[in-house]
Each structure stands twice: as C-alpha cells, then as structure tokens.
JSON list of C-alpha atoms in Angstrom, two decimals:
[
{"chain": "A", "resi": 28, "resn": "MET", "atom": "CA", "xyz": [0.29, -47.48, 26.50]},
{"chain": "A", "resi": 29, "resn": "LYS", "atom": "CA", "xyz": [2.32, -45.45, 24.02]},
{"chain": "A", "resi": 30, "resn": "ARG", "atom": "CA", "xyz": [1.87, -48.13, 21.33]},
{"chain": "A", "resi": 31, "resn": "PHE", "atom": "CA", "xyz": [-1.86, -48.21, 21.95]},
{"chain": "A", "resi": 32, "resn": "LEU", "atom": "CA", "xyz": [-2.08, -44.44, 21.57]},
{"chain": "A", "resi": 33, "resn": "VAL", "atom": "CA", "xyz": [-0.11, -44.52, 18.30]},
{"chain": "A", "resi": 34, "resn": "LEU", "atom": "CA", "xyz": [-2.23, -47.40, 16.95]},
{"chain": "A", "resi": 35, "resn": "PHE", "atom": "CA", "xyz": [-5.41, -45.55, 17.96]},
{"chain": "A", "resi": 36, "resn": "LEU", "atom": "CA", "xyz": [-4.30, -42.38, 16.13]},
{"chain": "A", "resi": 37, "resn": "VAL", "atom": "CA", "xyz": [-3.39, -44.38, 13.00]},
{"chain": "A", "resi": 38, "resn": "VAL", "atom": "CA", "xyz": [-6.78, -46.13, 12.95]},
{"chain": "A", "resi": 39, "resn": "ILE", "atom": "CA", "xyz": [-8.65, -42.84, 13.46]},
{"chain": "A", "resi": 40, "resn": "SER", "atom": "CA", "xyz": [-6.74, -41.12, 10.65]},
{"chain": "A", "resi": 41, "resn": "LEU", "atom": "CA", "xyz": [-7.31, -44.06, 8.27]},
{"chain": "A", "resi": 42, "resn": "CYS", "atom": "CA", "xyz": [-11.03, -43.99, 9.02]},
{"chain": "A", "resi": 43, "resn": "SER", "atom": "CA", "xyz": [-11.21, -40.30, 8.30]},
{"chain": "A", "resi": 44, "resn": "PHE", "atom": "CA", "xyz": [-9.53, -40.76, 4.90]},
{"chain": "A", "resi": 45, "resn": "THR", "atom": "CA", "xyz": [-11.76, -43.65, 3.87]},
{"chain": "A", "resi": 46, "resn": "HIS", "atom": "CA", "xyz": [-14.99, -41.90, 4.84]},
{"chain": "A", "resi": 47, "resn": "SER", "atom": "CA", "xyz": [-16.58, -40.42, 1.78]},
{"chain": "A", "resi": 48, "resn": "GLU", "atom": "CA", "xyz": [-19.67, -38.32, 1.47]},
{"chain": "A", "resi": 49, "resn": "LYS", "atom": "CA", "xyz": [-22.34, -39.55, -0.89]},
{"chain": "A", "resi": 50, "resn": "VAL", "atom": "CA", "xyz": [-22.47, -37.23, -3.85]},
{"chain": "A", "resi": 51, "resn": "LYS", "atom": "CA", "xyz": [-25.91, -36.73, -5.30]},
{"chain": "A", "resi": 52, "resn": "PRO", "atom": "CA", "xyz": [-25.82, -37.81, -8.97]},
{"chain": "A", "resi": 53, "resn": "PHE", "atom": "CA", "xyz": [-26.41, -35.00, -11.42]},
{"chain": "A", "resi": 54, "resn": "ASN", "atom": "CA", "xyz": [-29.79, -34.98, -13.18]},
{"chain": "A", "resi": 55, "resn": "ILE", "atom": "CA", "xyz": [-30.15, -32.90, -16.35]},
{"chain": "A", "resi": 56, "resn": "VAL", "atom": "CA", "xyz": [-33.96, -33.16, -16.39]},
{"chain": "A", "resi": 57, "resn": "GLY", "atom": "CA", "xyz": [-35.53, -29.71, -16.18]},
{"chain": "A", "resi": 58, "resn": "LYS", "atom": "CA", "xyz": [-35.64, -26.31, -17.84]},
{"chain": "A", "resi": 59, "resn": "TRP", "atom": "CA", "xyz": [-32.26, -24.65, -18.53]},
{"chain": "A", "resi": 60, "resn": "GLU", "atom": "CA", "xyz": [-32.02, -21.00, -19.55]},
{"chain": "A", "resi": 61, "resn": "ASN", "atom": "CA", "xyz": [-29.15, -19.29, -21.37]},
{"chain": "A", "resi": 62, "resn": "THR", "atom": "CA", "xyz": [-27.32, -16.84, -19.11]},
{"chain": "A", "resi": 63, "resn": "GLY", "atom": "CA", "xyz": [-25.91, -14.75, -21.98]},
{"chain": "A", "resi": 64, "resn": "LYS", "atom": "CA", "xyz": [-27.09, -11.16, -22.18]},
{"chain": "A", "resi": 65, "resn": "ASP", "atom": "CA", "xyz": [-28.13, -11.44, -25.85]},
{"chain": "A", "resi": 66, "resn": "ASP", "atom": "CA", "xyz": [-30.09, -14.70, -25.64]},
{"chain": "A", "resi": 67, "resn": "LYS", "atom": "CA", "xyz": [-31.54, -14.52, -22.13]},
{"chain": "A", "resi": 68, "resn": "ASP", "atom": "CA", "xyz": [-34.91, -16.03, -23.05]},
{"chain": "A", "resi": 69, "resn": "SER", "atom": "CA", "xyz": [-33.62, -19.17, -24.76]},
{"chain": "A", "resi": 70, "resn": "GLY", "atom": "CA", "xyz": [-32.61, -22.63, -23.64]},
{"chain": "A", "resi": 71, "resn": "PHE", "atom": "CA", "xyz": [-33.48, -26.30, -23.34]},
{"chain": "A", "resi": 72, "resn": "ILE", "atom": "CA", "xyz": [-36.11, -28.36, -21.58]},
{"chain": "A", "resi": 73, "resn": "PHE", "atom": "CA", "xyz": [-35.04, -31.97, -20.90]},
{"chain": "A", "resi": 74, "resn": "ASP", "atom": "CA", "xyz": [-37.81, -34.31, -19.79]},
{"chain": "A", "resi": 75, "resn": "ALA", "atom": "CA", "xyz": [-37.58, -37.59, -17.89]},
{"chain": "A", "resi": 76, "resn": "GLU", "atom": "CA", "xyz": [-38.66, -39.63, -20.95]},
{"chain": "A", "resi": 77, "resn": "GLY", "atom": "CA", "xyz": [-35.61, -38.55, -22.98]},
{"chain": "A", "resi": 78, "resn": "TYR", "atom": "CA", "xyz": [-37.26, -35.82, -25.06]},
{"chain": "A", "resi": 79, "resn": "VAL", "atom": "CA", "xyz": [-35.72, -32.38, -25.42]},
{"chain": "A", "resi": 80, "resn": "TYR", "atom": "CA", "xyz": [-37.24, -29.07, -26.43]},
{"chain": "A", "resi": 81, "resn": "MET", "atom": "CA", "xyz": [-35.37, -25.96, -27.52]},
{"chain": "A", "resi": 82, "resn": "TYR", "atom": "CA", "xyz": [-36.98, -22.58, -26.98]},
{"chain": "A", "resi": 83, "resn": "LYS", "atom": "CA", "xyz": [-36.35, -18.95, -27.82]},
{"chain": "A", "resi": 84, "resn": "SER", "atom": "CA", "xyz": [-38.83, -16.37, -26.56]},
{"chain": "A", "resi": 85, "resn": "ALA", "atom": "CA", "xyz": [-42.29, -17.76, -27.26]},
{"chain": "A", "resi": 86, "resn": "GLN", "atom": "CA", "xyz": [-41.12, -20.28, -29.90]},
{"chain": "A", "resi": 87, "resn": "LYS", "atom": "CA", "xyz": [-40.54, -23.89, -28.89]},
{"chain": "A", "resi": 88, "resn": "ILE", "atom": "CA", "xyz": [-39.38, -26.77, -31.07]},
{"chain": "A", "resi": 89, "resn": "GLY", "atom": "CA", "xyz": [-38.68, -30.41, -30.37]},
{"chain": "A", "resi": 90, "resn": "GLY", "atom": "CA", "xyz": [-40.11, -33.06, -28.10]},
{"chain": "A", "resi": 91, "resn": "LYS", "atom": "CA", "xyz": [-42.36, -35.99, -29.00]},
{"chain": "A", "resi": 92, "resn": "ASN", "atom": "CA", "xyz": [-43.96, -34.45, -32.07]},
{"chain": "A", "resi": 93, "resn": "PHE", "atom": "CA", "xyz": [-42.95, -31.17, -33.63]},
{"chain": "A", "resi": 94, "resn": "SER", "atom": "CA", "xyz": [-43.53, -29.38, -36.91]},
{"chain": "A", "resi": 95, "resn": "SER", "atom": "CA", "xyz": [-41.21, -26.80, -38.42]},
{"chain": "A", "resi": 96, "resn": "GLY", "atom": "CA", "xyz": [-41.16, -25.50, -41.96]},
{"chain": "A", "resi": 97, "resn": "GLY", "atom": "CA", "xyz": [-43.30, -28.35, -43.26]},
{"chain": "A", "resi": 98, "resn": "ALA", "atom": "CA", "xyz": [-41.17, -31.04, -41.61]},
{"chain": "A", "resi": 99, "resn": "LYS", "atom": "CA", "xyz": [-42.43, -33.26, -38.79]},
{"chain": "A", "resi": 100, "resn": "GLY", "atom": "CA", "xyz": [-40.19, -34.96, -36.31]},
{"chain": "A", "resi": 101, "resn": "VAL", "atom": "CA", "xyz": [-39.06, -36.02, -32.86]},
{"chain": "A", "resi": 102, "resn": "MET", "atom": "CA", "xyz": [-36.19, -34.61, -30.81]},
{"chain": "A", "resi": 103, "resn": "LYS", "atom": "CA", "xyz": [-34.56, -36.73, -28.09]},
{"chain": "A", "resi": 104, "resn": "TYR", "atom": "CA", "xyz": [-31.38, -36.51, -26.06]},
{"chain": "A", "resi": 105, "resn": "VAL", "atom": "CA", "xyz": [-28.75, -38.93, -24.79]},
{"chain": "A", "resi": 106, "resn": "PHE", "atom": "CA", "xyz": [-26.82, -37.78, -21.71]},
{"chain": "A", "resi": 107, "resn": "ASP", "atom": "CA", "xyz": [-23.69, -39.72, -20.76]},
{"chain": "A", "resi": 108, "resn": "LYS", "atom": "CA", "xyz": [-22.85, -38.77, -17.20]},
{"chain": "A", "resi": 109, "resn": "LYS", "atom": "CA", "xyz": [-20.12, -41.42, -16.91]},
{"chain": "A", "resi": 110, "resn": "SER", "atom": "CA", "xyz": [-17.75, -39.50, -19.19]},
{"chain": "A", "resi": 111, "resn": "ASN", "atom": "CA", "xyz": [-15.76, -36.48, -18.04]},
{"chain": "A", "resi": 112, "resn": "PRO", "atom": "CA", "xyz": [-16.77, -34.02, -19.30]},
{"chain": "A", "resi": 113, "resn": "ASN", "atom": "CA", "xyz": [-20.28, -35.37, -19.79]},
{"chain": "A", "resi": 114, "resn": "LYS", "atom": "CA", "xyz": [-21.45, -36.02, -23.34]},
{"chain": "A", "resi": 115, "resn": "LEU", "atom": "CA", "xyz": [-24.79, -34.78, -24.61]},
{"chain": "A", "resi": 116, "resn": "ASP", "atom": "CA", "xyz": [-26.25, -35.80, -27.97]},
{"chain": "A", "resi": 117, "resn": "LEU", "atom": "CA", "xyz": [-29.36, -34.20, -29.41]},
{"chain": "A", "resi": 118, "resn": "VAL", "atom": "CA", "xyz": [-31.00, -36.67, -31.80]},
{"chain": "A", "resi": 119, "resn": "ILE", "atom": "CA", "xyz": [-33.33, -35.06, -34.33]},
{"chain": "A", "resi": 120, "resn": "SER", "atom": "CA", "xyz": [-35.42, -37.56, -36.28]},
{"chain": "A", "resi": 121, "resn": "ILE", "atom": "CA", "xyz": [-37.39, -36.09, -39.18]},
{"chain": "A", "resi": 122, "resn": "THR", "atom": "CA", "xyz": [-40.34, -38.35, -39.95]},
{"chain": "A", "resi": 123, "resn": "SER", "atom": "CA", "xyz": [-41.94, -36.42, -42.81]},
{"chain": "A", "resi": 124, "resn": "PRO", "atom": "CA", "xyz": [-41.67, -35.51, -45.69]},
{"chain": "A", "resi": 125, "resn": "VAL", "atom": "CA", "xyz": [-38.40, -37.52, -45.89]},
{"chain": "A", "resi": 126, "resn": "GLN", "atom": "CA", "xyz": [-37.11, -39.71, -43.06]},
{"chain": "A", "resi": 127, "resn": "GLN", "atom": "CA", "xyz": [-33.68, -38.74, -41.78]},
{"chain": "A", "resi": 128, "resn": "THR", "atom": "CA", "xyz": [-31.83, -38.55, -38.47]},
{"chain": "A", "resi": 129, "resn": "LYS", "atom": "CA", "xyz": [-29.22, -36.01, -37.43]},
{"chain": "A", "resi": 130, "resn": "ARG", "atom": "CA", "xyz": [-27.20, -35.73, -34.24]},
{"chain": "A", "resi": 131, "resn": "ALA", "atom": "CA", "xyz": [-25.71, -32.69, -32.55]},
{"chain": "A", "resi": 132, "resn": "PHE", "atom": "CA", "xyz": [-22.73, -33.69, -30.41]},
{"chain": "A", "resi": 133, "resn": "MET", "atom": "CA", "xyz": [-22.01, -31.60, -27.31]},
{"chain": "A", "resi": 134, "resn": "LEU", "atom": "CA", "xyz": [-20.02, -31.59, -24.09]},
{"chain": "A", "resi": 135, "resn": "VAL", "atom": "CA", "xyz": [-21.46, -30.63, -20.69]},
{"chain": "A", "resi": 136, "resn": "LYS", "atom": "CA", "xyz": [-19.46, -29.41, -17.74]},
{"chain": "A", "resi": 137, "resn": "VAL", "atom": "CA", "xyz": [-21.47, -29.45, -14.53]},
{"chain": "A", "resi": 138, "resn": "ILE", "atom": "CA", "xyz": [-20.61, -26.33, -12.54]},
{"chain": "A", "resi": 139, "resn": "ASP", "atom": "CA", "xyz": [-23.11, -27.09, -9.78]},
{"chain": "A", "resi": 140, "resn": "GLU", "atom": "CA", "xyz": [-26.55, -28.70, -9.50]},
{"chain": "A", "resi": 141, "resn": "ASN", "atom": "CA", "xyz": [-28.17, -25.69, -11.18]},
{"chain": "A", "resi": 142, "resn": "THR", "atom": "CA", "xyz": [-25.45, -24.47, -13.58]},
{"chain": "A", "resi": 143, "resn": "ILE", "atom": "CA", "xyz": [-23.98, -26.18, -16.63]},
{"chain": "A", "resi": 144, "resn": "ASN", "atom": "CA", "xyz": [-21.62, -25.13, -19.39]},
{"chain": "A", "resi": 145, "resn": "VAL", "atom": "CA", "xyz": [-22.44, -26.62, -22.81]},
{"chain": "A", "resi": 146, "resn": "ALA", "atom": "CA", "xyz": [-19.96, -26.75, -25.69]},
{"chain": "A", "resi": 147, "resn": "ALA", "atom": "CA", "xyz": [-21.24, -27.40, -29.22]},
{"chain": "A", "resi": 148, "resn": "GLY", "atom": "CA", "xyz": [-19.20, -28.12, -32.31]},
{"chain": "A", "resi": 149, "resn": "ASN", "atom": "CA", "xyz": [-19.42, -26.28, -35.61]},
{"chain": "A", "resi": 150, "resn": "ASP", "atom": "CA", "xyz": [-19.61, -29.52, -37.60]},
{"chain": "A", "resi": 151, "resn": "GLU", "atom": "CA", "xyz": [-22.69, -31.68, -37.00]},
{"chain": "A", "resi": 152, "resn": "ASN", "atom": "CA", "xyz": [-20.64, -34.90, -37.06]},
{"chain": "A", "resi": 153, "resn": "VAL", "atom": "CA", "xyz": [-17.89, -33.82, -34.65]},
{"chain": "A", "resi": 154, "resn": "ARG", "atom": "CA", "xyz": [-18.00, -33.49, -30.87]},
{"chain": "A", "resi": 155, "resn": "PRO", "atom": "CA", "xyz": [-16.01, -30.52, -29.52]},
{"chain": "A", "resi": 156, "resn": "THR", "atom": "CA", "xyz": [-12.80, -31.45, -27.73]},
{"chain": "A", "resi": 157, "resn": "GLY", "atom": "CA", "xyz": [-13.00, -28.75, -25.07]},
{"chain": "A", "resi": 158, "resn": "PHE", "atom": "CA", "xyz": [-14.66, -25.57, -23.86]},
{"chain": "A", "resi": 159, "resn": "THR", "atom": "CA", "xyz": [-13.86, -22.17, -25.35]},
{"chain": "A", "resi": 160, "resn": "LYS", "atom": "CA", "xyz": [-15.62, -18.79, -25.29]},
{"chain": "A", "resi": 161, "resn": "ALA", "atom": "CA", "xyz": [-16.56, -19.31, -28.92]},
{"chain": "A", "resi": 162, "resn": "ASN", "atom": "CA", "xyz": [-18.15, -22.77, -28.56]},
{"chain": "A", "resi": 163, "resn": "SER", "atom": "CA", "xyz": [-19.74, -22.78, -25.10]},
{"chain": "A", "resi": 164, "resn": "ILE", "atom": "CA", "xyz": [-22.74, -21.27, -23.33]},
{"chain": "A", "resi": 165, "resn": "THR", "atom": "CA", "xyz": [-23.63, -21.31, -19.65]},
{"chain": "A", "resi": 166, "resn": "TYR", "atom": "CA", "xyz": [-27.15, -22.36, -18.65]},
{"chain": "A", "resi": 167, "resn": "LYS", "atom": "CA", "xyz": [-28.97, -22.03, -15.31]},
{"chain": "A", "resi": 168, "resn": "ARG", "atom": "CA", "xyz": [-31.72, -24.35, -14.16]},
{"chain": "A", "resi": 169, "resn": "VAL", "atom": "CA", "xyz": [-35.09, -22.57, -13.96]},
{"chain": "A", "resi": 170, "resn": "LYS", "atom": "CA", "xyz": [-36.99, -23.51, -10.84]}
]
C-alpha cells in the first residue's frame, strides 16, 4: 500500500509538471499608439495583408499606395515572432520617380497582448542589439 501511494504521488506530480497551458500566439495586427507624453497621437497601423501605416496627428503615410513629397510607394512589414526578441522590418518601396527599396530594422518586445516595446536603430542598415531609453518606445494597442 505504501508503494502504491508513493507511485501515485510521483505520477500526479509528473502530470502536473507536463501540463502546459496553451499560450495564445501574439498578433501585431491592429493600431498601436505611442505612450510617450510628447508624441501621444502617433503610432503604427499593421494590417492583416502585411501593409503598415505610420501616423502622427492627422497625417498618415504608408500602406498599399502612398504619396509623399512627390514620391509614390508602398510600405509593408515583416514580423518574425519566432525570434526572441521579435524582429520587425518596415519595407519601404518607392515606385516613382525612381525605384528603390529601404528597410528599417527593429526589435519588438511583447509586454502583454496590448503593449509592445519597439527598439529602432540609428543606422538604416543595422538592427538594434537591445532596448535602451534612447532607442525604444512603448506602444499600446488601440481598441
């Protein structure tokens, strides 16, 4: 009887360690607003088709077709949620007057489902290696 009780306790404890809750995968799609006091009305809008818009106050740029200063283009994003921290690339493709593509490399730390911290590098060809006060901004999902 004593052996049975010990075996029962071992099996129960092993089952409790192997049970894992399903974690809902993070989805960046949505409107994200800067939480900083100086740039409160600015942020990103990520859509399900892979297009991204940047906005500040009433001005919005990016997406499927945008025009800015005589240039026309498309702005998309690539979000790698398999890396830790997550990698976010903004891909800006200018289609007119001269075709060119630029990438902005960023890191994303998911705080919770509705809060992210985004680090951007100073150099357009370099991804930041970490999060500092100088290179990162916290965004909240707008519902």
